[in-house]
Coordinates of N, CA and C in Angstrom, one line a residue:
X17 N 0.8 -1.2 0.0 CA 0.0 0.0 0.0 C 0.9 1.2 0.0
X18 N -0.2 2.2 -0.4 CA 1.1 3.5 -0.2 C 1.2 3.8 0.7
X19 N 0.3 3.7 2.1 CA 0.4 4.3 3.3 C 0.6 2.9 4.5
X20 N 0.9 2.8 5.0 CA 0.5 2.0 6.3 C -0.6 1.9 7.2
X21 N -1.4 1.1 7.3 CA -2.5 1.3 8.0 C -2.7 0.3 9.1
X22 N -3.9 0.7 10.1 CA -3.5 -0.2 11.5 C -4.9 0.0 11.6
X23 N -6.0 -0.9 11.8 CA -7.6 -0.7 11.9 C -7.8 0.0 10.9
X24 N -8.0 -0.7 9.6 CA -8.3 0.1 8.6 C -9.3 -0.6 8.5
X25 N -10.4 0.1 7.1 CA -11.5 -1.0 6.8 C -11.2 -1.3 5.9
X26 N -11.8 -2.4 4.6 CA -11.7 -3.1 3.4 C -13.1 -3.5 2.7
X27 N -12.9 -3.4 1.3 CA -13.7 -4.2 0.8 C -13.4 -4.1 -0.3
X28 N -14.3 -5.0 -1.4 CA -14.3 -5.9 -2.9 C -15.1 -4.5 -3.7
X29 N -14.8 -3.7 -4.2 CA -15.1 -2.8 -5.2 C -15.0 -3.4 -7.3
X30 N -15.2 -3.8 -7.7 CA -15.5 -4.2 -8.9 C -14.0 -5.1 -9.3
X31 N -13.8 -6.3 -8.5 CA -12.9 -6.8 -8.7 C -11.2 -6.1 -7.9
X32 N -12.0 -5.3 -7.1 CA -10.2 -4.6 -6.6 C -10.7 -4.4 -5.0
X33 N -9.3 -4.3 -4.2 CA -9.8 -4.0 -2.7 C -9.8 -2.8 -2.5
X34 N -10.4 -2.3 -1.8 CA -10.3 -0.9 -1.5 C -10.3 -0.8 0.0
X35 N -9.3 0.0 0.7 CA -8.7 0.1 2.0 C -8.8 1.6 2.2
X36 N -9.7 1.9 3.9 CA -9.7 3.0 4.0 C -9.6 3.5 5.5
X37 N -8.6 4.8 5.4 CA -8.4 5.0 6.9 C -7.4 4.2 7.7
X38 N -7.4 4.4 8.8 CA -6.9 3.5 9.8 C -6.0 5.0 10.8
X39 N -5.1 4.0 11.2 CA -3.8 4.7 11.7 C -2.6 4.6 11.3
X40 N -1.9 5.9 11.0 CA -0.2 5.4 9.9 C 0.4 6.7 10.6
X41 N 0.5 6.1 11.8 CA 1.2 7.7 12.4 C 0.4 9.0 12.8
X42 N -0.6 8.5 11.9 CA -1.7 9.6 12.6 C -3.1 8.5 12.2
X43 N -4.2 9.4 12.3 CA -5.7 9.0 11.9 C -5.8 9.6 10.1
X44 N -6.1 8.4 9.8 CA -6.0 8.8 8.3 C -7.6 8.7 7.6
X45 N -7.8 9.6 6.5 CA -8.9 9.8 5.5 C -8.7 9.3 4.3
X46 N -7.1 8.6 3.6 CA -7.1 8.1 2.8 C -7.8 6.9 2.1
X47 N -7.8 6.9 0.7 CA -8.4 5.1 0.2 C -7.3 4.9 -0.7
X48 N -7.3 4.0 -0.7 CA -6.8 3.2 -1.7 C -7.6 2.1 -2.4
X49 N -7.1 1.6 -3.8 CA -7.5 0.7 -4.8 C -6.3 -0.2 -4.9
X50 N -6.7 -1.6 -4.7 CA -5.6 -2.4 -5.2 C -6.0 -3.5 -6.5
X51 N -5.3 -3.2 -7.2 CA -5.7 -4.0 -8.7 C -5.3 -5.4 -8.8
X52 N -5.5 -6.5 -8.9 CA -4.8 -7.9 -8.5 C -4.2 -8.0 -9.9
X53 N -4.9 -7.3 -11.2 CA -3.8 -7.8 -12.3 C -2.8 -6.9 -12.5
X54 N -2.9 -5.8 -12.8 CA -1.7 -5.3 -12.4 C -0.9 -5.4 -11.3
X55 N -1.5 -5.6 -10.2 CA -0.4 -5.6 -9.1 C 0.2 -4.4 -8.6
X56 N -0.6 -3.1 -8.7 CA -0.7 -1.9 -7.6 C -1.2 -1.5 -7.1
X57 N -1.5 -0.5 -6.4 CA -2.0 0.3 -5.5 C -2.1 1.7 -5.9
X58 N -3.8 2.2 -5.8 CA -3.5 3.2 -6.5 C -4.9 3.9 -5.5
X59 N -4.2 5.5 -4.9 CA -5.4 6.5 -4.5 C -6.5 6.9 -5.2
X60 N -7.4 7.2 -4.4 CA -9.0 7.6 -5.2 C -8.9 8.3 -4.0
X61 N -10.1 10.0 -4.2 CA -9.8 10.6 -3.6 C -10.6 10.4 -1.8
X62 N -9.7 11.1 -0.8 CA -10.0 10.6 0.5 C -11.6 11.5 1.3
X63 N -11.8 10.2 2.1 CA -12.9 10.7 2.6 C -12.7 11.9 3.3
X64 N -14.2 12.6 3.3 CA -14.5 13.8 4.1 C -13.8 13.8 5.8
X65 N -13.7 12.8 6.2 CA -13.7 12.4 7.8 C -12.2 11.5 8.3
X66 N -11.8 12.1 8.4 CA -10.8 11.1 9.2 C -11.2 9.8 10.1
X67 N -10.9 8.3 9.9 CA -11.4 7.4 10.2 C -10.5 6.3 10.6
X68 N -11.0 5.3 12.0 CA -10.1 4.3 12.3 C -11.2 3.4 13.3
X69 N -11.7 1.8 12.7 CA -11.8 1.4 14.0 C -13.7 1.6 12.6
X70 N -13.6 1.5 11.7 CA -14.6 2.1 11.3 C -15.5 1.1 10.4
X71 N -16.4 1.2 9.3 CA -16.7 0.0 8.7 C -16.9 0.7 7.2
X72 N -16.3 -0.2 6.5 CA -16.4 0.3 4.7 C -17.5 -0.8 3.6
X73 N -18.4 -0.6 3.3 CA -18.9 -1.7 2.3 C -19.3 -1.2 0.8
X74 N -19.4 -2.1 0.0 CA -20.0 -1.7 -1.5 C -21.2 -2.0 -2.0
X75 N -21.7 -1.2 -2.0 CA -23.5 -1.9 -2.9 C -23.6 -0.7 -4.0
X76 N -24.0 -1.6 -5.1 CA -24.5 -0.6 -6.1 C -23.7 0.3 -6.8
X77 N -22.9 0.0 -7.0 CA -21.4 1.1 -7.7 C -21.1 1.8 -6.5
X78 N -21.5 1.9 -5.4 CA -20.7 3.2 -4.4 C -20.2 2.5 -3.6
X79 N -19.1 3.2 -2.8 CA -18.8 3.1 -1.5 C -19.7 3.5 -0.6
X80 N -19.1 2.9 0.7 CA -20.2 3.7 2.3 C -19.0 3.3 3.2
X81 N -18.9 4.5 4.0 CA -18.4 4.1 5.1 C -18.9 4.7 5.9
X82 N -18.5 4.4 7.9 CA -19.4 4.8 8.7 C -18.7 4.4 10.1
X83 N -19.5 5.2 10.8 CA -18.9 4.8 12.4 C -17.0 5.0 12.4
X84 N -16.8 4.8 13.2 CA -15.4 4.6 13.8 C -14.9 5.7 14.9
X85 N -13.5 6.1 14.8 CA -13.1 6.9 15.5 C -12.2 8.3 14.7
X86 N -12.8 9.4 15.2 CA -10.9 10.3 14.4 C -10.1 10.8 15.6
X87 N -10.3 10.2 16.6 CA -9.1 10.7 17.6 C -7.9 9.6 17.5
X88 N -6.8 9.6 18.3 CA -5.8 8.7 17.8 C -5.6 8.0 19.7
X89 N -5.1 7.5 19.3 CA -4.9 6.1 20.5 C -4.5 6.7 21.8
X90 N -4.3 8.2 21.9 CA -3.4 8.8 22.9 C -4.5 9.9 22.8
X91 N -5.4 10.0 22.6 CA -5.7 11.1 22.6 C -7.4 11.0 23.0
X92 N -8.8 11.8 21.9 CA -10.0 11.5 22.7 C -10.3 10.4 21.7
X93 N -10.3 9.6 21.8 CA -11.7 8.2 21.3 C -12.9 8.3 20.8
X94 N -13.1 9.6 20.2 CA -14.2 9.8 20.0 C -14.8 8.7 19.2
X95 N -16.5 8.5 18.6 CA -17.1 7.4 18.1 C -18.1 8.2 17.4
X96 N -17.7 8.0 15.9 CA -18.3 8.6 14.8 C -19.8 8.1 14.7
X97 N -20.7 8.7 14.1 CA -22.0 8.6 13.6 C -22.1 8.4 12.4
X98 N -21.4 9.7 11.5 CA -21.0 10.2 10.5 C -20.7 8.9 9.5
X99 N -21.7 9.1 7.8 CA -21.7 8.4 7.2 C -21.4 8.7 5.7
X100 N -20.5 8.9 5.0 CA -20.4 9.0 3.8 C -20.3 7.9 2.9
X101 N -20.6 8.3 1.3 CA -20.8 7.7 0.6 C -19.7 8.0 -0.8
X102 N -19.0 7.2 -1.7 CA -18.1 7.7 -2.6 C -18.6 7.4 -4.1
X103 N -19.3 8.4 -5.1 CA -19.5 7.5 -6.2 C -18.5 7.7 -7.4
X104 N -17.8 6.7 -7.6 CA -17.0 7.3 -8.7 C -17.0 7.8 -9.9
X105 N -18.4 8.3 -10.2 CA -18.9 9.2 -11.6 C -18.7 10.5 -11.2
X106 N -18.6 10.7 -9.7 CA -18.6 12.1 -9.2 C -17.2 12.4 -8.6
X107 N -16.8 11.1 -8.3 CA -14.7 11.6 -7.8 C -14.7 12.1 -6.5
X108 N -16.1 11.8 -5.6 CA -15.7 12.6 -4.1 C -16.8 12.0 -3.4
X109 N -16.4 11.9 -2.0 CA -17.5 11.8 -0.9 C -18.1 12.7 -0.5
X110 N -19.9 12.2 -0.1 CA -20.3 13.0 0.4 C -21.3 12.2 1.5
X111 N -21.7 13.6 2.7 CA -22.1 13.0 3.9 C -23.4 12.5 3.3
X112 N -23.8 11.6 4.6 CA -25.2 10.8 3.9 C -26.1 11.2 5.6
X113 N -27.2 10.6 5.7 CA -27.8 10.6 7.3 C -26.8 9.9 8.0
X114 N -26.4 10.9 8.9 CA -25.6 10.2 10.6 C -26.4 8.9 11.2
X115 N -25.6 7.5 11.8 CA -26.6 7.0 12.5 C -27.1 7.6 13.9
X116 N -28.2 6.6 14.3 CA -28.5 6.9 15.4 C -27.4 7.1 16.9
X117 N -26.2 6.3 16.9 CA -25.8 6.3 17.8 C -24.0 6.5 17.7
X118 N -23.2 6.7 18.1 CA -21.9 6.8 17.6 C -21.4 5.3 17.4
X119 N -20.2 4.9 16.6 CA -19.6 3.6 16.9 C -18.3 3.8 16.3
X120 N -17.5 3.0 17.0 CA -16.2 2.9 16.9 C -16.0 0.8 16.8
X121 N -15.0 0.7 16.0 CA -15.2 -1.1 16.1 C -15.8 -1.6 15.9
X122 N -17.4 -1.5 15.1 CA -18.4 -1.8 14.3 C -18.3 -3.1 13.5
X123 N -18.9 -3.7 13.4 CA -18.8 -4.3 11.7 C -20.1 -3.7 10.8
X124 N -19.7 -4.3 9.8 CA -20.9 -3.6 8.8 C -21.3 -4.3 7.4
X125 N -21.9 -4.7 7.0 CA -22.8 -5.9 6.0 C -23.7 -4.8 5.3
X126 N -24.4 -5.7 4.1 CA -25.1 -5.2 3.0 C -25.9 -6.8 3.3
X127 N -27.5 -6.6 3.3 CA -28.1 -7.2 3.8 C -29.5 -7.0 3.8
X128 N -30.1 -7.5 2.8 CA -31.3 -7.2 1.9 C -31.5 -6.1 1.5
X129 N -30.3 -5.2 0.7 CA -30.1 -4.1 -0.1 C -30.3 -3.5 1.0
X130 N -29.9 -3.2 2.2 CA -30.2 -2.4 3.0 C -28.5 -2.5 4.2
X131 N -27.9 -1.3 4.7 CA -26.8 -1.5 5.7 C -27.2 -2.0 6.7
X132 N -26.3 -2.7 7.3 CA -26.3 -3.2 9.0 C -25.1 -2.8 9.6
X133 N -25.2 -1.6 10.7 CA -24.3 -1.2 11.4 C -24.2 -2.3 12.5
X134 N -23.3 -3.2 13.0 CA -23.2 -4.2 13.7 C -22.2 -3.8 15.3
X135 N -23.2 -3.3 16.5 CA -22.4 -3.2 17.7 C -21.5 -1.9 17.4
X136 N -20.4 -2.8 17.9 CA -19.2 -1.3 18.8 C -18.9 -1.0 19.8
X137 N -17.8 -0.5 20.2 CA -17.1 -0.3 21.7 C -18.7 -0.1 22.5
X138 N -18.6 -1.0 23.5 CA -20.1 -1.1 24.6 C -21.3 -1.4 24.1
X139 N -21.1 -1.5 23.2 CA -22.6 -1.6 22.3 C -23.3 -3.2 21.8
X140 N -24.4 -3.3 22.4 CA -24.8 -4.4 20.9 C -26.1 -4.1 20.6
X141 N -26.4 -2.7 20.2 CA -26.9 -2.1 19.5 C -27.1 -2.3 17.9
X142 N -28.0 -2.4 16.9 CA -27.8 -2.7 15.7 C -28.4 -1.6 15.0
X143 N -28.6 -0.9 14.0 CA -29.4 0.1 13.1 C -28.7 -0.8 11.5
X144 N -30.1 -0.2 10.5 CA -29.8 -0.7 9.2 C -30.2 0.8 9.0
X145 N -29.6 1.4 6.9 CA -30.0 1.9 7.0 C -30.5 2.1 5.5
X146 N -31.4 2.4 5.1 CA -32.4 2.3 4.1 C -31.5 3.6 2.5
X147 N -31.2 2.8 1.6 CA -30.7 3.8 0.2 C -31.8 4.6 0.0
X148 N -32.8 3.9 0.3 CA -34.1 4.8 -0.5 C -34.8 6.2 0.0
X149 N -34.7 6.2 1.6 CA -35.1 7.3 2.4 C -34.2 7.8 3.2
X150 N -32.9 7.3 2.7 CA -31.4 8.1 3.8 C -31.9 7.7 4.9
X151 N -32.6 6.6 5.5 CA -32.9 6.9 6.7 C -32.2 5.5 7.6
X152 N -31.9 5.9 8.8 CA -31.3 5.0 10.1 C -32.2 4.2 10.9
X153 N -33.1 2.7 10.6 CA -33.8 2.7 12.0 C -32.9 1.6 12.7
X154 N -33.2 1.9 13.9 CA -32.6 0.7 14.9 C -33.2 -1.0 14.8
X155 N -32.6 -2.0 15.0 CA -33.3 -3.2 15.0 C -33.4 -4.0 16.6
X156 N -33.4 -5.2 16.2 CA -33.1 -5.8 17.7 C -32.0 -6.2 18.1
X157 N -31.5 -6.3 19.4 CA -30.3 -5.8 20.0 C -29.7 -7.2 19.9
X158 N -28.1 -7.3 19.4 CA -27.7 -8.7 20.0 C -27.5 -9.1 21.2
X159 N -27.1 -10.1 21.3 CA -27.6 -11.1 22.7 C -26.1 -10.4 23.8
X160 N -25.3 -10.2 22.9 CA -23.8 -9.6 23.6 C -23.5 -8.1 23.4
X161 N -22.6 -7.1 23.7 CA -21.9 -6.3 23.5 C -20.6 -6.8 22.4
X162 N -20.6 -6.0 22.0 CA -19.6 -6.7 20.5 C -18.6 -5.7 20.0
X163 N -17.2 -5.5 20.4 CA -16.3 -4.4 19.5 C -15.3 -5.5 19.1
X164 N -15.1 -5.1 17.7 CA -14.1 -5.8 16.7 C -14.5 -6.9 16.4
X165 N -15.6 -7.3 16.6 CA -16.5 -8.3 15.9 C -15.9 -8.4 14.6
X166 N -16.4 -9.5 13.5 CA -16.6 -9.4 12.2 C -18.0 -10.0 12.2
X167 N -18.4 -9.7 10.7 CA -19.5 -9.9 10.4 C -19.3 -10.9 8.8
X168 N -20.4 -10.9 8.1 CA -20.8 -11.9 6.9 C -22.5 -12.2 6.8
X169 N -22.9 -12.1 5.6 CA -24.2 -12.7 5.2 C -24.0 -13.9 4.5
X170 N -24.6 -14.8 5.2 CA -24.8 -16.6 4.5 C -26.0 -17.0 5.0
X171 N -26.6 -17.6 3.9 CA -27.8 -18.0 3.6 C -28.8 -17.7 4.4
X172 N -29.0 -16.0 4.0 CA -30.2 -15.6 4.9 C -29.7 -15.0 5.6
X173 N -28.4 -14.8 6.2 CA -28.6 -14.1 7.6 C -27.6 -13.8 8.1
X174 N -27.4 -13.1 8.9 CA -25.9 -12.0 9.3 C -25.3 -13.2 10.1
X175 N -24.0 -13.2 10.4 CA -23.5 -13.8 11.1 C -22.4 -13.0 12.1
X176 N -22.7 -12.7 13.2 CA -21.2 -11.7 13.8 C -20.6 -12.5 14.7
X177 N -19.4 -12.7 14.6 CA -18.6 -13.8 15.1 C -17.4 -12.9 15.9
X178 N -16.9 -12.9 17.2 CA -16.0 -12.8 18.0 C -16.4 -11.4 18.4
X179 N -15.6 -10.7 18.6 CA -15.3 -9.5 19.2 C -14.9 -9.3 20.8
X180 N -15.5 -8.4 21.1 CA -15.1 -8.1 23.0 C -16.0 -7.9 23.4
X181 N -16.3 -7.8 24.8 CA -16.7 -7.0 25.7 C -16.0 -7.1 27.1
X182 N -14.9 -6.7 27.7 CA -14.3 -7.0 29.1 C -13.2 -7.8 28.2
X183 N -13.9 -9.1 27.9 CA -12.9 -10.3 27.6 C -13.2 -10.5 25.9
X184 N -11.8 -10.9 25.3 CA -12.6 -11.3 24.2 C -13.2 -12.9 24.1
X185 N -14.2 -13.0 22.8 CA -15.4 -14.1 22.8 C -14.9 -14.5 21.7
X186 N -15.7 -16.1 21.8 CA -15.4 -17.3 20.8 C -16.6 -17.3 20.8
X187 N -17.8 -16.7 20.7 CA -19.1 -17.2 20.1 C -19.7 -16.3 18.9
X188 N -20.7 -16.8 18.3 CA -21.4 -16.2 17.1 C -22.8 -16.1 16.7
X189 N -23.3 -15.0 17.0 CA -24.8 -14.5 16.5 C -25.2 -14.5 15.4
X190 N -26.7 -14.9 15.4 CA -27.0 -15.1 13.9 C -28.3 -14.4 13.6
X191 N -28.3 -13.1 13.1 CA -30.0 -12.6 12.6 C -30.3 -12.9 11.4
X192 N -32.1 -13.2 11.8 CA -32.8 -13.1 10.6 C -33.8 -11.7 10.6
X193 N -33.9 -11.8 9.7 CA -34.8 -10.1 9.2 C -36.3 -10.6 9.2
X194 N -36.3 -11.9 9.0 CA -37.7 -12.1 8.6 C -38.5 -12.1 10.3
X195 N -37.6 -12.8 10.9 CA -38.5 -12.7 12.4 C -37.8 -11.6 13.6
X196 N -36.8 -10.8 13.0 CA -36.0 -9.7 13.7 C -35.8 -10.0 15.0
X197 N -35.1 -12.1 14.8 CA -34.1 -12.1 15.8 C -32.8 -12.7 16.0
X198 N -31.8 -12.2 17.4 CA -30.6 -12.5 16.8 C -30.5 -14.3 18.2
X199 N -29.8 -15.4 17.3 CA -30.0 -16.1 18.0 C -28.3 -17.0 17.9
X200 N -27.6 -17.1 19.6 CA -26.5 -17.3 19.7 C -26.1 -18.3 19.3
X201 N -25.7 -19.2 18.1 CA -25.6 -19.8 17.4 C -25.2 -21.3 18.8
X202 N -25.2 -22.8 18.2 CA -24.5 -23.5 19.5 C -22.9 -23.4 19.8
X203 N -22.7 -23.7 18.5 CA -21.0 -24.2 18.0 C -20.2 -22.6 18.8
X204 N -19.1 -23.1 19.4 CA -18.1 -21.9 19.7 C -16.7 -22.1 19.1
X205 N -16.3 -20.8 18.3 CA -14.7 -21.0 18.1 C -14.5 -21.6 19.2
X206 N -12.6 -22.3 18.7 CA -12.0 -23.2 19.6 C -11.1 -21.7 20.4
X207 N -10.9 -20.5 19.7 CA -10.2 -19.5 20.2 C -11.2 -18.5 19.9
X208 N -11.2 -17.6 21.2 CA -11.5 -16.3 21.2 C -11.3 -15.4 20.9
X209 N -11.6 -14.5 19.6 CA -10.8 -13.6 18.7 C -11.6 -12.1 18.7
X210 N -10.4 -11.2 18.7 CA -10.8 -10.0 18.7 C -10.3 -9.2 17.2
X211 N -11.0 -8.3 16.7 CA -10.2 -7.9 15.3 C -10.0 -8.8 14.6
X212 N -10.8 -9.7 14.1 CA -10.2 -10.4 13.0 C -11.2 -10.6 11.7
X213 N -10.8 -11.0 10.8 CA -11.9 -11.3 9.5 C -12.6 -12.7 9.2
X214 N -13.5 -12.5 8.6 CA -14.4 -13.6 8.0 C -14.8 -13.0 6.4
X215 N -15.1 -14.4 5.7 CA -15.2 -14.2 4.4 C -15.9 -15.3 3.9
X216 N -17.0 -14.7 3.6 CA -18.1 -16.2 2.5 C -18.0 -16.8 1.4
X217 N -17.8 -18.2 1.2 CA -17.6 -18.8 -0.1 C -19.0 -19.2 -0.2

């Protein structure tokens, strides 16, 4: 990458990864594109918001990112609301409706054409949020408090797997939309994981 990053977000943009924010010595607003056939890395321009700790996803030709933090590790902690969107016909971000509540450590899914802001530092709080009316509503709460969670949609239904609260967890929640509930799955990782990824085949 060109920059270094430490709690950055990611995702699959039309065959390329796109990496945004983090920490590289400071709190960063940058993205990047990585192209797997060429084999570089290349800037698109950076978000409105300085961001770390945050959640990035793709639906529909755009970016979205949301939640996180822009204070730096020594300093305030603050926990973003603030939601932008990047379309690349237009070359820039712009803000979209804030959610309801701040988050920092979030995960974040695409999930019957609709976002799912997932937990965050103290939180297991959920909101989705609607393309069609810009709008934020809240859903039902998971069974835990969740930061650094990851998340995934398989067959039907969110899955958030690990994160913290006090201690980190080896268990995993599973919502459905159709009966808007989240139910603690049996099976437990064999390890308790904080910060880490998941990926659907």
């Amino acid at each position: 990458m060109n920059k270094r990053r430490f709690h950055a977000a990611s995702t699959v943009w039309n065959d390329q990864m796109c990496v945004s924010g983090g920490l590289g010595g400071e709190v960063l607003s940058s993205v990047e594109l990585y192209n797997p056939v060429v084999n570089t890395w290349t800037n698109i321009a950076s978000m409105q918001t300085k961001r770390w700790e945050h959640a990035l996803v793709f639906y529909n030709g755009r970016l979205f990112t949301f939640g996180g933090s822009d204070g730096d590790v020594f300093g305030s902690l603050s926990r973003l609301n603030s939601m932008e969107s990047f379309d690349p016909r237009e070359g820039k971000w712009k803000f979209l409706q804030p959610m309801n509540e701040g988050r920092s450590g979030l995960s974040g899914v695409v999930y019957y054409d609709e976002i799912y802001a997932v937990g965050g530092s103290n939180l297991k709080s959920v909101e989705c949020y609607n393309f069609r009316t810009n709008t934020w509503t809240k859903v039902r709460n998971m069974n835990k408090k969740r930061a650094g969670s990851c998340a995934c949609v398989v067959n039907g239904k969110i899955y958030v797997i690990g994160g913290a609260h006090d201690d980190a967890l080896n268990t995993t929640e599973a919502y459905d939309a159709t009966t808007n509930e989240w139910k603690i799955e049996e099976t437990n990782m064999e390890t308790p994981r904080i910060y880490a990824s998941v990926v659907a085949l």
